[in-house]
mmCIF file of C-alpha atoms in Angstrom:
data_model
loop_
_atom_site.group_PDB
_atom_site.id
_atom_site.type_symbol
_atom_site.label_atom_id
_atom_site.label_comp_id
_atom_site.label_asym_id
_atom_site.label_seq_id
_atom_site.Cartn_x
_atom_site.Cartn_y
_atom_site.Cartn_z
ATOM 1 C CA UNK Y 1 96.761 119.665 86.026
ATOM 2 C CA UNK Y 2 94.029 116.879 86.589
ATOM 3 C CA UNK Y 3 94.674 114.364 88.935
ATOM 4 C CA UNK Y 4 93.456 111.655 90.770
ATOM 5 C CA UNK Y 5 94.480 110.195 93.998
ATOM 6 C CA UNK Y 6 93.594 106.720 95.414
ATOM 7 C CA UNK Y 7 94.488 104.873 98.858
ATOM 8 C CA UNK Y 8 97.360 102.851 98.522
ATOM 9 C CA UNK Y 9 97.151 99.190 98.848
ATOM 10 C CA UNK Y 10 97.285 96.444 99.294
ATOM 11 C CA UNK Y 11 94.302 95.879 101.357
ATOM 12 C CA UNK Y 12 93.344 92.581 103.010
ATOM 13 C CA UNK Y 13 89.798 91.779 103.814
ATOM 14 C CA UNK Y 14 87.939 88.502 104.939
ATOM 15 C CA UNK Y 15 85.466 87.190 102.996
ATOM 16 C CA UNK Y 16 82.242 88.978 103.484
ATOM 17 C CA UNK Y 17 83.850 92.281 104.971
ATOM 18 C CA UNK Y 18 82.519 95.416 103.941
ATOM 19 C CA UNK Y 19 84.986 97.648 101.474
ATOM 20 C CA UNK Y 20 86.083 101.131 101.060
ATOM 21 C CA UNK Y 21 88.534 102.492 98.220
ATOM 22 C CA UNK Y 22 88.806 106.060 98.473
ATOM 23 C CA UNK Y 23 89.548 107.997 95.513
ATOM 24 C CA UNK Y 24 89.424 111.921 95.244
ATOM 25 C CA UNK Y 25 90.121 114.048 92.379
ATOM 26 C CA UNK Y 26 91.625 117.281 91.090
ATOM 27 C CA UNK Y 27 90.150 118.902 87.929
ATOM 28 C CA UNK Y 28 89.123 121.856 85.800
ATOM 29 C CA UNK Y 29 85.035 121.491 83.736
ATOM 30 C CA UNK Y 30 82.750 118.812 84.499
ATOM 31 C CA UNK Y 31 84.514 115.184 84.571
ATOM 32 C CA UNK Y 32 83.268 111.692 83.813
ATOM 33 C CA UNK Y 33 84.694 109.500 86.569
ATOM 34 C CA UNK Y 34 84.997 105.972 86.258
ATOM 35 C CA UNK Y 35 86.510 102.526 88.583
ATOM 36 C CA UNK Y 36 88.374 99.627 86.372
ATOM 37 C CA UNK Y 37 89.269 96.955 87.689
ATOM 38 C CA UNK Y 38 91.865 94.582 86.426
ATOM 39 C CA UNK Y 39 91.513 90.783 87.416
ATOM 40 C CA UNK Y 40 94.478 88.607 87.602
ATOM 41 C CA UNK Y 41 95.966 87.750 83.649
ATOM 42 C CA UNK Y 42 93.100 89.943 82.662
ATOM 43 C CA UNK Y 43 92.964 93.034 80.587
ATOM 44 C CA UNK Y 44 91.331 96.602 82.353
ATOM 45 C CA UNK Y 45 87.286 96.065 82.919
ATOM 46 C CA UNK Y 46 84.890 98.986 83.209
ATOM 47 C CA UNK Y 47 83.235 98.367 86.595
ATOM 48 C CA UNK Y 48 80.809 101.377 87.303
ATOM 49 C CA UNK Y 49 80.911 105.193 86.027
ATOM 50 C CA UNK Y 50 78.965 108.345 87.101
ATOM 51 C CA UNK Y 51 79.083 111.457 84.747
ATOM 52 C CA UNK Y 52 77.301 114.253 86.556
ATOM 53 C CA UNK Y 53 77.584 115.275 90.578
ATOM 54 C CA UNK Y 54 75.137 113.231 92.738
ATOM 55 C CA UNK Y 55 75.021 110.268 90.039
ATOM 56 C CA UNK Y 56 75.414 106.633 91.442
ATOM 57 C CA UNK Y 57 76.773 104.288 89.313
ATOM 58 C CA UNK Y 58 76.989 100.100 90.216
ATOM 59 C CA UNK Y 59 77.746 96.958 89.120
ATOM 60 C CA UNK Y 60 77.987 93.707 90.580
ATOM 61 C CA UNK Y 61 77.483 95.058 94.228
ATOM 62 C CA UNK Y 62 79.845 97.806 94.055
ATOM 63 C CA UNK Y 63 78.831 101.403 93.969
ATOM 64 C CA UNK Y 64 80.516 104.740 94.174
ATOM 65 C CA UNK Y 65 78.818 108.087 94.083
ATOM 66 C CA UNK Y 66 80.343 111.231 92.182
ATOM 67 C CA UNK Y 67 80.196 113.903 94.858
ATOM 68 C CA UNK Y 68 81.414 117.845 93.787
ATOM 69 C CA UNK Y 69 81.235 119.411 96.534
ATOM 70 C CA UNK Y 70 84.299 116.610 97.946
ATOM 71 C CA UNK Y 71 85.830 115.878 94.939
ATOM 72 C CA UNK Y 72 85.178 112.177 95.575
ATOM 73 C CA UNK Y 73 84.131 109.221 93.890
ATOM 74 C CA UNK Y 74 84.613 106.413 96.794
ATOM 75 C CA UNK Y 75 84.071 102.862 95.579
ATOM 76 C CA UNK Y 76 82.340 100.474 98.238
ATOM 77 C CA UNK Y 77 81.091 96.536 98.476
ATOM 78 C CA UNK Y 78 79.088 95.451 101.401
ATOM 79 C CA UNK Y 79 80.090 91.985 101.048
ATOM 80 C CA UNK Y 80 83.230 91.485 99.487
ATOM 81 C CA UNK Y 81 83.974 88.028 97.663
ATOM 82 C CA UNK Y 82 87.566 85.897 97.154
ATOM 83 C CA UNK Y 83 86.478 86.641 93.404
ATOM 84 C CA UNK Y 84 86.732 90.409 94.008
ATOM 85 C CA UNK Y 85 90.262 89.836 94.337
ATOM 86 C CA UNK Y 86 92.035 92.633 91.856
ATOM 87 C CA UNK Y 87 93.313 95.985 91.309
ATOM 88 C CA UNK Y 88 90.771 98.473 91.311
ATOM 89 C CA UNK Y 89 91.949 101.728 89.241
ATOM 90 C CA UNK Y 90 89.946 105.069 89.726
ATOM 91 C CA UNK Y 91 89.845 107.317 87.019
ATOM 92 C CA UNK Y 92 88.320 110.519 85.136
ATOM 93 C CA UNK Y 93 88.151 111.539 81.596
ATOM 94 C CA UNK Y 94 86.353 114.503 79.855
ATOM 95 C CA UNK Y 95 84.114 115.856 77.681
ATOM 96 C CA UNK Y 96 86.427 116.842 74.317
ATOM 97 C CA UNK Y 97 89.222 115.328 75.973
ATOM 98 C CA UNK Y 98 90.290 111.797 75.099
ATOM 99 C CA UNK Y 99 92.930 110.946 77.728
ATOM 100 C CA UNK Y 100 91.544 109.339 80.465
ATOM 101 C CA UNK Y 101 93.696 109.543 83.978
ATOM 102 C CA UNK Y 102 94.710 106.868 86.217
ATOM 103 C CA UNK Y 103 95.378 107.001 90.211
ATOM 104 C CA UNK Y 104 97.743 104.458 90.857
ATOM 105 C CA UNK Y 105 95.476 101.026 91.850
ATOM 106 C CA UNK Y 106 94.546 99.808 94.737
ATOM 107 C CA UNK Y 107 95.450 96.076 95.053
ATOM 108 C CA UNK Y 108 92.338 93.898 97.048
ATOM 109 C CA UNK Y 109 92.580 90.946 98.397
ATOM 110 C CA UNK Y 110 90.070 88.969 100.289
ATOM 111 C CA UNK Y 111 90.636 85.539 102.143
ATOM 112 C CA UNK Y 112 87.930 83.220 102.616
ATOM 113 C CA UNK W 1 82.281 90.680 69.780
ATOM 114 C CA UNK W 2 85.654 90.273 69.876
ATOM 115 C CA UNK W 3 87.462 92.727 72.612
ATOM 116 C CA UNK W 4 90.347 94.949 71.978
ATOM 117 C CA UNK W 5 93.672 92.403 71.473
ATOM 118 C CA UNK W 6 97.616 92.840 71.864
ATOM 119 C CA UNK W 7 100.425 91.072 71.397
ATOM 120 C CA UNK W 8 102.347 89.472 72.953
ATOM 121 C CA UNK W 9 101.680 89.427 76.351
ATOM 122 C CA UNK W 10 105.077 89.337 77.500
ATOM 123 C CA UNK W 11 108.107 90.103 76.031
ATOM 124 C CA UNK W 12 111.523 90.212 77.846
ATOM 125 C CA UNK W 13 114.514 91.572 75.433
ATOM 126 C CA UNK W 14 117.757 92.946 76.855
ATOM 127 C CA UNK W 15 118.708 97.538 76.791
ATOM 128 C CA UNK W 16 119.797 98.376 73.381
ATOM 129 C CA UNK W 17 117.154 95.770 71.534
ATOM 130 C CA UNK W 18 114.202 97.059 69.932
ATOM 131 C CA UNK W 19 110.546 96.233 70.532
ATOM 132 C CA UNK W 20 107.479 96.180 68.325
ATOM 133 C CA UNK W 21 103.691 95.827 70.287
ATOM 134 C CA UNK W 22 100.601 95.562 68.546
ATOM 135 C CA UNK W 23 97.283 95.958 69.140
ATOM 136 C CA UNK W 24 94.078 95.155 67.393
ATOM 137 C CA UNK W 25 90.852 97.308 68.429
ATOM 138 C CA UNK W 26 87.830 96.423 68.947
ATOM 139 C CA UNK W 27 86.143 96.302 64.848
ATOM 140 C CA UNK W 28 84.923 99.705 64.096
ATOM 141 C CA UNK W 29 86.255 102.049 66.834
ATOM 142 C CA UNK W 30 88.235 104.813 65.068
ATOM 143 C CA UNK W 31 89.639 106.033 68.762
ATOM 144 C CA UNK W 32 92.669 104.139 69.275
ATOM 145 C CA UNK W 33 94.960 104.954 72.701
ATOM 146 C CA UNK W 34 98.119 103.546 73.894
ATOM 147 C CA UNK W 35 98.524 104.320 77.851
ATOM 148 C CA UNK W 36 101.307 102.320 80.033
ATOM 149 C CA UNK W 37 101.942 101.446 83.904
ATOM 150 C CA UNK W 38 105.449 101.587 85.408
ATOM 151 C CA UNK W 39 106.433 100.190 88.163
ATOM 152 C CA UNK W 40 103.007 99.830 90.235
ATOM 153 C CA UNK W 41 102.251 103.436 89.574
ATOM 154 C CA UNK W 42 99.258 105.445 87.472
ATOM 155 C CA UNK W 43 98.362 103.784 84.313
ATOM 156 C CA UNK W 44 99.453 107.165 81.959
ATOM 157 C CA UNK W 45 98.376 108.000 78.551
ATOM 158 C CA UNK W 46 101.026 108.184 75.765
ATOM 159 C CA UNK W 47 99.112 108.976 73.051
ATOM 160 C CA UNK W 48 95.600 108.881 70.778
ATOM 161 C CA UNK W 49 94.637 108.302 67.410
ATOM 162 C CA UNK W 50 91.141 108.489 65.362
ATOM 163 C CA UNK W 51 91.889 106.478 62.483
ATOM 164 C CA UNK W 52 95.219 106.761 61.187
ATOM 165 C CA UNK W 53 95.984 110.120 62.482
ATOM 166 C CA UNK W 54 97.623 110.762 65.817
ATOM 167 C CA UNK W 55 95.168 113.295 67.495
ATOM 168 C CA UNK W 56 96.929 113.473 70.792
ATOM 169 C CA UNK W 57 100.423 112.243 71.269
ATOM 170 C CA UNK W 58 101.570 114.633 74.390
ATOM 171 C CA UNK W 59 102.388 111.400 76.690
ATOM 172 C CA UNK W 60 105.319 109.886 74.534
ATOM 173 C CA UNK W 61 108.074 109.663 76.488
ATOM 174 C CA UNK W 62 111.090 110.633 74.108
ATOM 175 C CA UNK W 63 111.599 109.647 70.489
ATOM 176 C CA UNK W 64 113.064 106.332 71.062
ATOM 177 C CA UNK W 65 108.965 105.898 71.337
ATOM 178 C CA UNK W 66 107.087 105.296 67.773
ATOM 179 C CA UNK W 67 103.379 104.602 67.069
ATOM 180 C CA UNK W 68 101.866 104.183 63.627
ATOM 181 C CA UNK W 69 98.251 103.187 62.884
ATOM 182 C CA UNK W 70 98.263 102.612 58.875
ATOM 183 C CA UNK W 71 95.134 102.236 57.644
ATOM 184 C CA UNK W 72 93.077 103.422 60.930
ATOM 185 C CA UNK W 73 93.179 99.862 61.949
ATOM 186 C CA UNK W 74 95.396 97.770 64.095
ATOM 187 C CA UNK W 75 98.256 99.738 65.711
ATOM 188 C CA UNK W 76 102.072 99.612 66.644
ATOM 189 C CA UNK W 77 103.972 100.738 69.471
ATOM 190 C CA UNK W 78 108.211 100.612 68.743
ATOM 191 C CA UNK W 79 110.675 101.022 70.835
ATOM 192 C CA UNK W 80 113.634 101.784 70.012
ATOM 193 C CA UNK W 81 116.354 101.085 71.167
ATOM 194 C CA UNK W 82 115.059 100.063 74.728
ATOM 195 C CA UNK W 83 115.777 101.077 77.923
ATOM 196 C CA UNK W 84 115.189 99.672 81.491
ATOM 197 C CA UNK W 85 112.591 102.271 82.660
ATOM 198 C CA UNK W 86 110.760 101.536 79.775
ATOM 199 C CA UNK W 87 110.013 98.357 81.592
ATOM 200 C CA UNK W 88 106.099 98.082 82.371
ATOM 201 C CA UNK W 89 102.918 96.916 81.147
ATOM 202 C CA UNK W 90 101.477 98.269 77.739
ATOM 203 C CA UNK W 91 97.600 98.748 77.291
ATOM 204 C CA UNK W 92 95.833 99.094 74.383
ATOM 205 C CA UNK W 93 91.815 100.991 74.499
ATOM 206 C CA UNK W 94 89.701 101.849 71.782
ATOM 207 C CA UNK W 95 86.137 103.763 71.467
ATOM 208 C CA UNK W 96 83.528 104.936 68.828
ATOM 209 C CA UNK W 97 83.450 108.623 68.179
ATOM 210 C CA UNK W 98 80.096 108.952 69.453
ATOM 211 C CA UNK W 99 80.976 107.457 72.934
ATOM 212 C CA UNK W 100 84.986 108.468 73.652
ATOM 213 C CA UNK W 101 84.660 108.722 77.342
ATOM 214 C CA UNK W 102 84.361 105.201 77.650
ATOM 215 C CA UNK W 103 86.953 103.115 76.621
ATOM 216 C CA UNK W 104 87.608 99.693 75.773
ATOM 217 C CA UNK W 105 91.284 97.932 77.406
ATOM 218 C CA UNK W 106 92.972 95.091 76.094
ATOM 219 C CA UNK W 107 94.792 92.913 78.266
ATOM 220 C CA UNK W 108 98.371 94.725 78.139
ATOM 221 C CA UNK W 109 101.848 93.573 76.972
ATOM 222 C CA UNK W 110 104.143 93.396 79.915
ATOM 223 C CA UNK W 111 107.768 94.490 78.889
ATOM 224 C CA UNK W 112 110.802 93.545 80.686
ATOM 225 C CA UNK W 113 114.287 95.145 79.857
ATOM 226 C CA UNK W 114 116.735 93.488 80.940
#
């Protein structure tokens, strides 16, 4: 079935650090893929999403490109910021489907 | 615009009791989902419903697991009677029908049985 697998956390970065979550992907047709990211005592967010191969999606610095022929849809900050402290979930959904599926979260912190 | 809302946000009751969720969506999305995270792991989908009917509800654990969604408006999650692997945090997302890849999360319930 579809699937999608994240690196496991947590991970620690310093203030300014460049940031890679990897996230990869198993499924059949042509799915949306999506990063949420959950702040702390806040609900899910909708960070960035890329429905076709080759699309880009951002949003506040972060980007993550949807690439076929890997199966990957790698989320990464050039300069992270304490504020970017959360756990970032990786997902895909779609079309005429209405679950959307989870990898586990990656938790982030970053020390100033 | 006021975003999709649960309650409560915490509840702690002890195995055996049962436990009633709710969750308000956002005003005029008929796609309502409940989808929950145990333990640290994926966040997995129980189950979907445009308007009051349950389109999708492959993801319910067992029948001790009840949703209802009279009215196509606010929605309930029961459970009943409650175990302790049933302990984890509770979202909430809604959608339109013209946009149901993207989805709207509340803030989650977090259960605790003890």
């Amino acid at each position: 079935g579809d699937s999608v697998t994240q690196m496991e956390g947590p991970v620690t970065l310093s203030e300014e650090a460049f940031l890679t979550i990897n996230c990869t992907y198993t499924a059949t047709g042509y799915p949306s893929l999506f990063w949420y990211v959950q702040y702390p005592g806040e609900g899910l967010q909708l960070l960035l999403k890329a429905t076709k191969a080759d699309d880009k999606g951002s949003n506040k610095g972060f980007e993550a490109t949807y690439r076929k022929e890997t199966t990957s849809f790698h989320l990464e900050k050039g300069s992270v910021q304490v504020s970017d402290s959360a756990v970032y979930f990786c997902a895909l959904s779609k079309p005429g489907g209405f679950k959307t599926i989870f990898g586990a979260g990656t938790r982030l912190f970053v020390k100033a | 615009e006021a975003g999709v809302t649960q309650f409560p946000s915490h509840s702690v009751i002890e195995k055996g009791q049962t436990v009633t969720l709710r969750c308000d969506p956002i005003s005029g999305h008929d796609n309502l989902y409940w989808y929950r995270r145990v333990m640290g792991k994926e966040i997995k989908f129980l189950l979907h419903f445009v308007k009051e009917s349950k389109q999708d509800e492959s993801g319910m654990p067992n029948n001790r697991f009840l949703a209802e969604r009279t009215g196509g408006t606010y929605s309930t999650l029961k459970v009943q009677p409650a175990e302790l692997e049933d302990s984890g945090v509770y979202f909430c997302a809604s959608s339109d029908l013209s946009s149901y890849n993207e989805q709207f999360f509340g803030p989650g319930t977090r259960l605790t049985v003890l």
